XYZ file of N, CA and C in Angstrom:
780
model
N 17.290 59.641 -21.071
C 16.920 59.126 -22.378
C 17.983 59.484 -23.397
N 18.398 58.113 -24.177
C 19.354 58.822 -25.187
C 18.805 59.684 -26.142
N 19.810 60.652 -26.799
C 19.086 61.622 -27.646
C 20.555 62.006 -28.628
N 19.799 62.707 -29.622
C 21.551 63.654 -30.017
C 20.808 64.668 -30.323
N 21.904 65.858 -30.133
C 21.931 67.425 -30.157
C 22.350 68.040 -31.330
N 21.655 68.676 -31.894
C 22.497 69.327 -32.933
C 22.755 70.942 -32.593
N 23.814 71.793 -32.581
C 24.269 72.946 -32.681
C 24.617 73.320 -33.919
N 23.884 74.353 -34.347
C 24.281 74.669 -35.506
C 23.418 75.757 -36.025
N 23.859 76.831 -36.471
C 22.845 78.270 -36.450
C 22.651 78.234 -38.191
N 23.105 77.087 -39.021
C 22.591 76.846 -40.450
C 20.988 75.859 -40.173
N 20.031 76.620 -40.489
C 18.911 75.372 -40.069
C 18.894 74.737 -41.103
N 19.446 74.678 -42.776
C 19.570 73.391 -43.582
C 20.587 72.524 -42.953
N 21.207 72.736 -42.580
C 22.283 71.773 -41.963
C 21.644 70.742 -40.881
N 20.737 71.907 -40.259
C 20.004 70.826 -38.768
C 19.275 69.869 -39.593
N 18.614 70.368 -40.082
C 17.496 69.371 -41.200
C 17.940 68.573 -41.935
N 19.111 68.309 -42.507
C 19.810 67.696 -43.797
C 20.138 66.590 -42.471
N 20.199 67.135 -41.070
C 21.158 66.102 -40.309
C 19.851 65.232 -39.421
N 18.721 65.729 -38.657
C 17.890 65.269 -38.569
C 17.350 64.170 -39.907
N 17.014 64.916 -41.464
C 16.512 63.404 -42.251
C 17.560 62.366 -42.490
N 18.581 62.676 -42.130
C 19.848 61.861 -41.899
C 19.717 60.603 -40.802
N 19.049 60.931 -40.026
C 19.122 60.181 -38.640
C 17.569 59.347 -38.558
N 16.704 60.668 -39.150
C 15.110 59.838 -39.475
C 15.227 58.517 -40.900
N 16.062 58.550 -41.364
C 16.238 57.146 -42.706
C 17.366 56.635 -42.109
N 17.372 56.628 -41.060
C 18.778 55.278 -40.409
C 18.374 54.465 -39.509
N 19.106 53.698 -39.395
C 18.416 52.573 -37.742
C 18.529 53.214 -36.667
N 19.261 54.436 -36.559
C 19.241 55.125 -35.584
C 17.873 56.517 -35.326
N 16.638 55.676 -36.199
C 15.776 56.440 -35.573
C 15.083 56.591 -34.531
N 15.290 55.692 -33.944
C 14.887 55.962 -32.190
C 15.506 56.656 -31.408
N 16.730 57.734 -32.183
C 17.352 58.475 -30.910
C 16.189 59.535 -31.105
N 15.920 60.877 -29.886
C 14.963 61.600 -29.662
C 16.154 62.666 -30.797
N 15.967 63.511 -31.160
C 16.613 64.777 -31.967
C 16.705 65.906 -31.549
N 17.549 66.446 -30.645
C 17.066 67.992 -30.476
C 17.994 68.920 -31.470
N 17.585 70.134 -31.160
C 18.191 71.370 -32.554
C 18.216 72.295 -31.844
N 19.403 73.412 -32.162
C 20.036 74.318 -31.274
C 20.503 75.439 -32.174
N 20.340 76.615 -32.266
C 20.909 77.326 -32.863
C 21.674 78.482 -32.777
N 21.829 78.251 -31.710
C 22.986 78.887 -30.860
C 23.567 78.186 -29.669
N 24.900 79.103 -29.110
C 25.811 78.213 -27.847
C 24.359 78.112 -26.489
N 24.019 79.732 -26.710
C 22.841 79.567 -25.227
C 21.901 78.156 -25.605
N 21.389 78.592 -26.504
C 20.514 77.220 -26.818
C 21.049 75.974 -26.361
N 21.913 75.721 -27.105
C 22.896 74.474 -27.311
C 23.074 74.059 -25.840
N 23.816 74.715 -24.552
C 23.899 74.470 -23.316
C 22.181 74.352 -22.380
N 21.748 74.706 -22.654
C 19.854 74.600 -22.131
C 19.913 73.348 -22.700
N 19.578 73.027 -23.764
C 19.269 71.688 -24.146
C 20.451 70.355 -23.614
N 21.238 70.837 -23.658
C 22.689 69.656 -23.044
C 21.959 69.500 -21.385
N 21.782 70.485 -20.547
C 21.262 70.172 -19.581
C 20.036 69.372 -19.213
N 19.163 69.760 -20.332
C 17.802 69.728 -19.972
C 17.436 68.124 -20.391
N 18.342 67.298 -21.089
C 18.031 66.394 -22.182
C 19.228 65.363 -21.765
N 20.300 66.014 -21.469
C 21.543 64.778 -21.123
C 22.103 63.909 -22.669
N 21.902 64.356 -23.801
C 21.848 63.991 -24.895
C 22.982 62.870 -25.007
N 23.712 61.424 -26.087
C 24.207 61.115 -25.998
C 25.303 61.455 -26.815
N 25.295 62.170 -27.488
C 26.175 62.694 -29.028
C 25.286 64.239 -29.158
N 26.474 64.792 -29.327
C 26.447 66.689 -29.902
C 26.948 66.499 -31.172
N 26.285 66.905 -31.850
C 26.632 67.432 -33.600
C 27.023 68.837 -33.128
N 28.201 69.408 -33.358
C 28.604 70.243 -32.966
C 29.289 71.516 -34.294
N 28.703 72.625 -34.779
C 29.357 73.489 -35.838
C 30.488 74.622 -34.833
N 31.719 74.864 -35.376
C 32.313 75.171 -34.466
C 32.284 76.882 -34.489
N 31.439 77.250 -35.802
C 31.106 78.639 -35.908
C 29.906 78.731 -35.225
N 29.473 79.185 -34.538
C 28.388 80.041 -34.123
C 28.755 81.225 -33.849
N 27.533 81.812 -33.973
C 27.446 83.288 -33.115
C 27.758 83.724 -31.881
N 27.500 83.272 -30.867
C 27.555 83.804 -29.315
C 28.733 82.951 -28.940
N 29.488 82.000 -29.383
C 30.539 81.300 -28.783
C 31.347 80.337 -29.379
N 32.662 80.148 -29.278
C 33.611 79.412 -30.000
C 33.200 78.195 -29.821
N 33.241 77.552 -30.634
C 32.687 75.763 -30.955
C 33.764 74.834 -29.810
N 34.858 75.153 -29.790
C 35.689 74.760 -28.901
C 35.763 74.967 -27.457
N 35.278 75.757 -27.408
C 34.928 76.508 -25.991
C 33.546 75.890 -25.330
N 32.722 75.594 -26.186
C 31.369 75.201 -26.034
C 31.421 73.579 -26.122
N 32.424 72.921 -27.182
C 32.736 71.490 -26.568
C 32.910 71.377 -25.294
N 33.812 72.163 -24.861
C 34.649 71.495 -23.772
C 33.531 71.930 -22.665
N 32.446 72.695 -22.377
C 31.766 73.164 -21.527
C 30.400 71.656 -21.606
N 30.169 71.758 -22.711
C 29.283 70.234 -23.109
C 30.366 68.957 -21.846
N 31.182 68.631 -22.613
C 32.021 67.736 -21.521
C 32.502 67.922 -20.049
N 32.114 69.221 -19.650
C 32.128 69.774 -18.207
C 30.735 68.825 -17.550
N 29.607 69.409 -18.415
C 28.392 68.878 -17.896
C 28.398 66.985 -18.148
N 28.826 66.820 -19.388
C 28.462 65.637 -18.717
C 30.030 64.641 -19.539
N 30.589 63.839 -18.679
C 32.193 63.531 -19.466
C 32.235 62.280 -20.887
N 30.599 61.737 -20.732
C 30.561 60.597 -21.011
C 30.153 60.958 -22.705
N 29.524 62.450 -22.808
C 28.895 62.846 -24.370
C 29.883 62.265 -25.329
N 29.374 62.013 -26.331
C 30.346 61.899 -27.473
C 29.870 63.314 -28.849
N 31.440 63.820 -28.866
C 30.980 65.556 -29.613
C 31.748 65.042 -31.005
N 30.478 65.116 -31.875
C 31.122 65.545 -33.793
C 31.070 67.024 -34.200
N 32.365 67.212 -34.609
C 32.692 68.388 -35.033
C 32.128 68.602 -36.724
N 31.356 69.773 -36.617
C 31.662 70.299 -38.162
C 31.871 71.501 -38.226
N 32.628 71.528 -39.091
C 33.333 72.989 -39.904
C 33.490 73.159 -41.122
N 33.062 74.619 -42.094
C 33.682 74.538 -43.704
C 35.268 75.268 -43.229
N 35.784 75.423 -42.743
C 37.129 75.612 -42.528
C 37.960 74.368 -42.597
N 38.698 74.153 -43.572
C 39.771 73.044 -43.673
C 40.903 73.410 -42.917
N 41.472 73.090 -41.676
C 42.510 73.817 -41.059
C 42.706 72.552 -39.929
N 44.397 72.638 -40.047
C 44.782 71.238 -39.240
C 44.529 72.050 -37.640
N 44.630 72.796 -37.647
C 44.894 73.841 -35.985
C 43.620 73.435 -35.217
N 42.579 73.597 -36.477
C 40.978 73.270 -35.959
C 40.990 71.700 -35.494
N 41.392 71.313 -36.704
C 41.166 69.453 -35.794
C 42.025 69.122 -34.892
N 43.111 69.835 -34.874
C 43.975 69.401 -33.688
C 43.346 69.568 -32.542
N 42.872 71.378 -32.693
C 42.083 71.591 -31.147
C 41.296 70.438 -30.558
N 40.413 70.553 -31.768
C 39.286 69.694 -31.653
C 39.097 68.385 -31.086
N 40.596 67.796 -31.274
C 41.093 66.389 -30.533
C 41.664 66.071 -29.269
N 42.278 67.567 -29.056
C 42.862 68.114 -27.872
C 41.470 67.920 -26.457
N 40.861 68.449 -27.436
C 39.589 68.442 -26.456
C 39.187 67.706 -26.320
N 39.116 66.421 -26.399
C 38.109 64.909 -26.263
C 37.118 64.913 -27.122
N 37.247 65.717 -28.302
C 35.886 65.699 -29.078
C 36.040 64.388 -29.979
N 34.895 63.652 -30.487
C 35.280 62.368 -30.933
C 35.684 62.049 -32.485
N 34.892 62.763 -33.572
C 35.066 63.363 -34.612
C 34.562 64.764 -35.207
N 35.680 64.762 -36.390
C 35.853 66.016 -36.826
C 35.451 65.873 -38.733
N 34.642 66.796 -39.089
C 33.988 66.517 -40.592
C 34.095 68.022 -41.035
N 33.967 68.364 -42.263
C 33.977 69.383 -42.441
C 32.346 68.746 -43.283
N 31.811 70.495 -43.280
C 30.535 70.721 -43.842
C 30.339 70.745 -45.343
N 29.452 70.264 -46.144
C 28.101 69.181 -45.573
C 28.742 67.873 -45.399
N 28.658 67.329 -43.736
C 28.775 66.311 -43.847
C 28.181 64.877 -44.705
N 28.710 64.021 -45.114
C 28.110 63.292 -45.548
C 27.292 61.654 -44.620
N 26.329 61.426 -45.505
C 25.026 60.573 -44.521
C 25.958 59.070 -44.199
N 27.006 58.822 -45.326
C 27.937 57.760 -45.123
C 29.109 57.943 -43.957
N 29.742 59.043 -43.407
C 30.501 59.563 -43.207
C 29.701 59.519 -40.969
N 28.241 59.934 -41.312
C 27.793 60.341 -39.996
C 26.834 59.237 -39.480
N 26.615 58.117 -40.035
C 26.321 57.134 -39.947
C 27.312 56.177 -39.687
N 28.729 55.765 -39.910
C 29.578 55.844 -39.739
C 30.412 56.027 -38.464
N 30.187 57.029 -37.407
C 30.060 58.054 -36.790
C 29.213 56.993 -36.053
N 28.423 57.158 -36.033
C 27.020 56.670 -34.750
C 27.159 55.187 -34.594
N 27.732 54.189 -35.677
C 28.158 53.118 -35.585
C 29.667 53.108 -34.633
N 30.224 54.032 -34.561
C 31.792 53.785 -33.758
C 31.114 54.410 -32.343
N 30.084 55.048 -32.415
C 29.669 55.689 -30.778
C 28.837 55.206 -30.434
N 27.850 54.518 -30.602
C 26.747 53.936 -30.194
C 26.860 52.542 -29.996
N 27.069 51.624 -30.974
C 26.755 50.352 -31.172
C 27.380 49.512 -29.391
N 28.665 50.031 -29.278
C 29.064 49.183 -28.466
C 28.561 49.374 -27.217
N 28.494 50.653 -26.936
C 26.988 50.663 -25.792
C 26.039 50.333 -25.892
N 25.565 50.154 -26.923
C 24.384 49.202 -26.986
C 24.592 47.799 -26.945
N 25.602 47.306 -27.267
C 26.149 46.005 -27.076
C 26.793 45.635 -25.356
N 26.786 46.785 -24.955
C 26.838 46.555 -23.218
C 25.856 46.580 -22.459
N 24.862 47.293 -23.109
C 23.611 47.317 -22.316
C 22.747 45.835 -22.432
N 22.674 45.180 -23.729
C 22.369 44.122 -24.081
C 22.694 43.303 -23.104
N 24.411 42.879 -23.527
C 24.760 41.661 -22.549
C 24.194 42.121 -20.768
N 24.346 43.180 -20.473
C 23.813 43.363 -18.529
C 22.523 42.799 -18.736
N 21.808 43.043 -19.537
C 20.060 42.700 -19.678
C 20.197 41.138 -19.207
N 20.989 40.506 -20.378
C 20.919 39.140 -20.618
C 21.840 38.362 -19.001
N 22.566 39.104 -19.006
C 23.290 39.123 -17.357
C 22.111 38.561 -16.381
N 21.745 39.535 -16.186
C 20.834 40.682 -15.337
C 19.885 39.030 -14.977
N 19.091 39.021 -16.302
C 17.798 38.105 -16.716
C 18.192 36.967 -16.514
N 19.154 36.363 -16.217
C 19.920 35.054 -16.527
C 20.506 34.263 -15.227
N 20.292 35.631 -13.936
C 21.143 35.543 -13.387
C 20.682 34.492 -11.614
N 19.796 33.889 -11.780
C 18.562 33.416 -10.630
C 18.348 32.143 -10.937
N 18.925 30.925 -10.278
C 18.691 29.612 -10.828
C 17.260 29.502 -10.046
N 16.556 28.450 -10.438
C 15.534 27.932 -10.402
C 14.910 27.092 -9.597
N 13.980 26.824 -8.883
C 13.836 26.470 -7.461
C 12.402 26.084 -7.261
N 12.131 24.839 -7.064
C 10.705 24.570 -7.213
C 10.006 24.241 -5.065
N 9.112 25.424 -5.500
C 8.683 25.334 -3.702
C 6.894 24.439 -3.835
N 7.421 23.130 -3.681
C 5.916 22.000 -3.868
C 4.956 22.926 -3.472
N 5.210 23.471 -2.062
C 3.599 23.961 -1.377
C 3.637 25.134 -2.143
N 4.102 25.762 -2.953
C 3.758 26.874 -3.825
C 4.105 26.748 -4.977
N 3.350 25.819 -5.838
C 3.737 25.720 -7.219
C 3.742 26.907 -8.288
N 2.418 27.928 -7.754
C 2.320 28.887 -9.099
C 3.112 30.280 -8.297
N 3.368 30.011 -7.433
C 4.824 31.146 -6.843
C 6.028 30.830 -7.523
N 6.121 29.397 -7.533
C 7.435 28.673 -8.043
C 7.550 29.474 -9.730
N 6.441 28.940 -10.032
C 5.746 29.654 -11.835
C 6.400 30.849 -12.036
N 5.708 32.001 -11.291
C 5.806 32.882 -11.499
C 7.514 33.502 -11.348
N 8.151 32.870 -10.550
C 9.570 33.074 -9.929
C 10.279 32.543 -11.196
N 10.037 31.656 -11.842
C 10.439 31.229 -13.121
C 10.434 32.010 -14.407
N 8.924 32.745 -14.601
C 8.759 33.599 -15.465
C 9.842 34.681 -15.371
N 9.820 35.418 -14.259
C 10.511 36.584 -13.844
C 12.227 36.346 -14.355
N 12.462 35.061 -14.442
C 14.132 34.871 -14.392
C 14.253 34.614 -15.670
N 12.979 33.936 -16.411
C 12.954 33.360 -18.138
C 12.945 33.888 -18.754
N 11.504 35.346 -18.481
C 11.080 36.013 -19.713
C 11.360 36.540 -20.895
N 12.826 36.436 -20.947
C 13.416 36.794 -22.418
C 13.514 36.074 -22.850
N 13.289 33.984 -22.442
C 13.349 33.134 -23.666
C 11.871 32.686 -24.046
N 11.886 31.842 -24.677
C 10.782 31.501 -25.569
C 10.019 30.620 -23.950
N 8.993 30.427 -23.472
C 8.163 30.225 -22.977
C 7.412 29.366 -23.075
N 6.410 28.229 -22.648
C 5.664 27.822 -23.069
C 4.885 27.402 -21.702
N 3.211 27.004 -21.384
C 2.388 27.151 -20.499
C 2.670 25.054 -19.995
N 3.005 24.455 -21.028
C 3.501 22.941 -20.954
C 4.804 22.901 -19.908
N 5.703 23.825 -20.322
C 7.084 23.738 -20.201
C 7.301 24.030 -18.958
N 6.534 25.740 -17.821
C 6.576 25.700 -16.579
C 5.505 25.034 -15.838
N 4.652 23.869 -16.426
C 3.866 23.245 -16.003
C 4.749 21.938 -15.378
N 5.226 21.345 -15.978
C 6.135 20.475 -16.040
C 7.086 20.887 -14.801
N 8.136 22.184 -14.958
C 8.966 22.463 -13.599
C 8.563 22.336 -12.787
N 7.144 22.766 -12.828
C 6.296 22.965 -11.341
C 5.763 21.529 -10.875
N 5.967 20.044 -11.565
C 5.210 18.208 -11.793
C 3.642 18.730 -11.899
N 3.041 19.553 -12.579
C 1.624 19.722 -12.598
C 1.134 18.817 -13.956
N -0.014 18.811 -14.444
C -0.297 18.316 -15.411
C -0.601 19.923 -16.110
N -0.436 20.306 -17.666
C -0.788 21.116 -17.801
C -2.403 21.768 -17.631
N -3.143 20.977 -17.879
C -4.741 21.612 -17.769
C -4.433 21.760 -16.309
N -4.168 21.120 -15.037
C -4.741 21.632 -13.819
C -3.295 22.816 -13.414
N -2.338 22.753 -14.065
C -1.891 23.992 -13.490
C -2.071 25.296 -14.560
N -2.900 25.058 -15.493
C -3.577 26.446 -16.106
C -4.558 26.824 -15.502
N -5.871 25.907 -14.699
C -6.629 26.089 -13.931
C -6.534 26.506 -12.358
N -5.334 26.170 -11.698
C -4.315 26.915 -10.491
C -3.910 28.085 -10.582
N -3.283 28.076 -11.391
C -2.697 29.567 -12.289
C -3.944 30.635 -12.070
N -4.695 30.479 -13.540
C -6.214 31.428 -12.962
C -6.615 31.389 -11.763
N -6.774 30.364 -11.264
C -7.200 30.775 -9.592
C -6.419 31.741 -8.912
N -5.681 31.619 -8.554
C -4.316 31.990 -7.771
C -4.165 33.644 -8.211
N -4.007 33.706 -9.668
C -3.440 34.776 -10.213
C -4.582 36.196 -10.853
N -5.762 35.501 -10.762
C -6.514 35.635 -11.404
C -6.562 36.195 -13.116
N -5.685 35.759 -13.847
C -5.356 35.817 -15.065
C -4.972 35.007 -15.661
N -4.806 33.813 -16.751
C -4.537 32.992 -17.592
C -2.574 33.347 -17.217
N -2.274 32.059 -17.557
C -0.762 32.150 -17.721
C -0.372 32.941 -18.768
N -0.588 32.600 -20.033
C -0.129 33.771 -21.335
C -0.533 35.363 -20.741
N -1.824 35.489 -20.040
C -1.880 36.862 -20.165
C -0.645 37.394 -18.801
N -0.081 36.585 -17.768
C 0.366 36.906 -16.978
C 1.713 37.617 -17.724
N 2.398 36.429 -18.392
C 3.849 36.368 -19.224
C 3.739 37.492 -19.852
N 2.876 37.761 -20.602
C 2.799 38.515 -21.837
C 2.738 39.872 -20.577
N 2.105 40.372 -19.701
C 1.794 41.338 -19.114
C 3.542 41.745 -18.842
N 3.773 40.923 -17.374
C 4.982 40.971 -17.686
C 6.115 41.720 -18.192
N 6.504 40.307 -19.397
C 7.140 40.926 -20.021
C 6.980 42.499 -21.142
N 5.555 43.040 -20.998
C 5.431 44.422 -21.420
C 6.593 45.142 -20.185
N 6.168 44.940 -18.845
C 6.164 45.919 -18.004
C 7.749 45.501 -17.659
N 8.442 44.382 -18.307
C 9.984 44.887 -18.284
C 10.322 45.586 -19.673
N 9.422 45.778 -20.846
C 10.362 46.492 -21.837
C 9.810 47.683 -21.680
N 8.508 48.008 -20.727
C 8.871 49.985 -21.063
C 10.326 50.369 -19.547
N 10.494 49.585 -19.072
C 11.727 49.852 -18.136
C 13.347 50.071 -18.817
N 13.187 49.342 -19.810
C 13.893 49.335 -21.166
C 13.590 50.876 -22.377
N 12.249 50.641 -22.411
C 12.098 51.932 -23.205
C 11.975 53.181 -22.393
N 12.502 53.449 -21.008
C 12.408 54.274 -20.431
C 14.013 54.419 -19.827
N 14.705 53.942 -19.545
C 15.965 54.190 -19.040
C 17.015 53.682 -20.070
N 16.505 52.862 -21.324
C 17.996 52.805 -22.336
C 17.563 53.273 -23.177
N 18.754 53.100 -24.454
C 18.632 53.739 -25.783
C 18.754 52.409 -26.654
N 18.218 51.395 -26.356
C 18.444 50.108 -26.868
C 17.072 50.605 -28.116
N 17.439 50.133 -29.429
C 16.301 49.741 -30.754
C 15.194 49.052 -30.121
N 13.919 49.463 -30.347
C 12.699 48.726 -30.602
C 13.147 47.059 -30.431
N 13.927 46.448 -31.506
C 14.181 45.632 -31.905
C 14.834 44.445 -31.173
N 15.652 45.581 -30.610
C 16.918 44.556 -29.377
C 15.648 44.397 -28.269
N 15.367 45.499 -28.228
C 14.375 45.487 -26.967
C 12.838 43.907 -26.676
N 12.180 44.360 -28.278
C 11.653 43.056 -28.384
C 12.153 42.136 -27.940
N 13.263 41.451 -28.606
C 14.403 40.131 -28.498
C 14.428 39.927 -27.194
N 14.922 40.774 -26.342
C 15.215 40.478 -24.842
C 14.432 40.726 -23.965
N 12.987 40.761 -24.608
C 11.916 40.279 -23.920
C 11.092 39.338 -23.818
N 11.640 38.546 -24.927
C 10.686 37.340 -25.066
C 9.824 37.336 -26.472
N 9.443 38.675 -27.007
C 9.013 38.709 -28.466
C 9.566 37.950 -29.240
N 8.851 37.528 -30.680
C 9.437 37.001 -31.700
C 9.959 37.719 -31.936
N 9.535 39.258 -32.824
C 9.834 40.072 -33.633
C 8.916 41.941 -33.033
N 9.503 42.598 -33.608
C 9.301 44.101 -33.080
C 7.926 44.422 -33.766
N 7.502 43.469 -34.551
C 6.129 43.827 -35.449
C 5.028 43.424 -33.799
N 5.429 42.236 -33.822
C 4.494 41.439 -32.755
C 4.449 42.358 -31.276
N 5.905 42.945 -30.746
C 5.961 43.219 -29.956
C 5.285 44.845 -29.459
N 5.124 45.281 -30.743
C 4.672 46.644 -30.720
C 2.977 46.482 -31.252
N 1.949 45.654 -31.520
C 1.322 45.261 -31.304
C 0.474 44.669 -30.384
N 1.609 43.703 -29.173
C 0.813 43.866 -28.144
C 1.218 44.480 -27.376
N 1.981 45.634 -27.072
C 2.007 46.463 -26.217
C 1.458 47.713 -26.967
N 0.753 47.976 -28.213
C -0.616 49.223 -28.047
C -1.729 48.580 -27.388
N -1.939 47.139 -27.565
C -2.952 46.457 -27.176
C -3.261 47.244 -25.533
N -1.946 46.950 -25.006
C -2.121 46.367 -23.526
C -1.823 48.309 -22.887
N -0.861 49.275 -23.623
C -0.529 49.876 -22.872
C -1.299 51.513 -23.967
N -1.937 51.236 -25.229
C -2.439 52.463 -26.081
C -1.776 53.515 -27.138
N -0.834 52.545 -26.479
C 0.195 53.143 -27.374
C 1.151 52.762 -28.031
N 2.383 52.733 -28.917
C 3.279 52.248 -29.197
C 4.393 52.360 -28.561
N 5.865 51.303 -28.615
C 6.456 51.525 -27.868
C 6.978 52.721 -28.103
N 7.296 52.830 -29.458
C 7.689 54.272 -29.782
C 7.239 55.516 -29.560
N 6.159 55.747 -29.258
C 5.418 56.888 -28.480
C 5.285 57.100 -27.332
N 5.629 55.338 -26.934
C 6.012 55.486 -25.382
C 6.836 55.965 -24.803
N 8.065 55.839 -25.707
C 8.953 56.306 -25.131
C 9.276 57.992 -25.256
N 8.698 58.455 -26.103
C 8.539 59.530 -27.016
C 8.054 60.035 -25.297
N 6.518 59.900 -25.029
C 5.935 60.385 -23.940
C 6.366 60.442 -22.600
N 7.394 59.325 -22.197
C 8.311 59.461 -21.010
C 9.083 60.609 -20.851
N 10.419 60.269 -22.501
C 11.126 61.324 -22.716
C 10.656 63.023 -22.332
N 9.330 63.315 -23.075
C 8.843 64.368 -23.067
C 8.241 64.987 -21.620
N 7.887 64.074 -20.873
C 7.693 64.379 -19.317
C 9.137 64.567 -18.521
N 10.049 63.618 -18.852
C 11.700 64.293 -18.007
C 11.701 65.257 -18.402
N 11.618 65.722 -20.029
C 11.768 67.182 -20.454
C 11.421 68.507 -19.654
N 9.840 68.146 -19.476
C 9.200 68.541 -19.261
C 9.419 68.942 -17.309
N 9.708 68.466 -16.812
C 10.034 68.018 -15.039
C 11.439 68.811 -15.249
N 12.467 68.420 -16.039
C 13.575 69.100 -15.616
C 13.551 70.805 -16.083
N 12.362 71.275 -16.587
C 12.164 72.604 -17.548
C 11.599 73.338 -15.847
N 10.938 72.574 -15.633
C 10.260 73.143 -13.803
C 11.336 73.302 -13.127
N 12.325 72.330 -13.269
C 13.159 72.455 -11.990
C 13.899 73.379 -12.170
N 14.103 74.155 -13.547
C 15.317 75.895 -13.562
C 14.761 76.872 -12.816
């Protein structure tokens, strides 16, 4: 699950940087807080975070030393440096090391927003297009003696575009009333409730293995909009997607805390 880490043994700093991240579009990353190097490495393990907010003073260990141990565990993190030390030696290190940026303290919300737009977006813009890949990728194939197999084989390859119960009635040469009445037979569920089911049970696969927005996520499921989409999935699943994912997250947590 994506997440970001903060290290930093100032807890206004963690907090100033957490409501930083809670009033941005980037509030769906999970937040963890660290206030020391021991801390800081427990949580890098335990969480796989995607970005370290990183202070290069701490107590128990050099900020530089503790980057580069972050990028041992995993190569792909992206590490922001902060420091109130103005010193070229520091950012040099700091670059030396693969760390991605360097700020001195208090960072600013323009400055670290900023920041999450040069590290995030375009992975999220890769994960997108594989989706749309992915979803796109199965031409279409009508089997007469199995029309609502045919249906359903259709749904599975469509479900991120707009839909309609006329439209795979038609692929399938049915009339629509008797292949809504096939459909229920067969499936034992209405066509909308099939689609709609569905496409829930490809976006918590989404809200469980990416860091894609609510939003993108809707879109490339077939939702209009993230209002609608988080609506019927409390309907269908009790929860929101956002708590859903909240509750996944918190069980890996939770599973990888057993496994030390």
């Amino acid at each position: 699950m994506a997440g970001l880490l903060i290290i930093d043994d100032e807890v206004e700093t963690r907090q100033e940087i957490r409501l930083m991240i809670e009033e941005s579009p980037y509030n769906y990353l999970s937040v963890y807080e660290a206030g020391s190097a021991e801390r800081g490495l427990l949580l890098l393990k335990q969480n796989q975070p995607a970005i370290v907010i990183l202070d290069l003073s701490l107590p128990d260990m050099d900020g530089i030393q503790l980057g580069k141990k972050a990028l041992e565990l995993n190569s792909h993190v992206s590490i922001i440096v902060l420091t109130h030390l103005k010193m070229f030696d520091l950012a040099q290190a700091a670059m030396n090391a693969g760390f991605s940026r360097y700020y001195l303290k208090p960072p600013s919300k323009v400055d670290l927003l900023l920041a999450l737009d040069k590290l995030l977006i375009p992975d999220l813009i890769k994960e997108t297009n594989y989706l749309r890949k992915v979803s796109s990728s199965k031409d279409f194939e009508v089997d007469f003696g199995n029309p609502i197999e045919s249906a359903t084989g259709y749904i599975h390859s469509h479900f991120h575009e707009p839909i309609t119960l006329n439209e795979v009635a038609d692929r399938v040469y049915l009339s629509a009333s008797h292949f809504s009445r096939l459909f229920k037979a067969e499936m034992g569920v209405t066509f909308i409730e099939y689609l709609t089911k569905y496409r829930v049970e490809q976006s918590k696969k989404l809200l469980k293995m990416t860091s894609l927005p609510i939003e993108v996520i809707a879109n490339n499921t077939g939702f209009a909009n993230a209002g609608y989409f988080a609506t019927i999935f409390k309907r269908l699943e009790g929860k929101t997607p956002k708590e859903y994912r909240s509750l996944f997250s918190n069980l890996l947590h939770a599973s990888a805390a057993e496994e030390k």
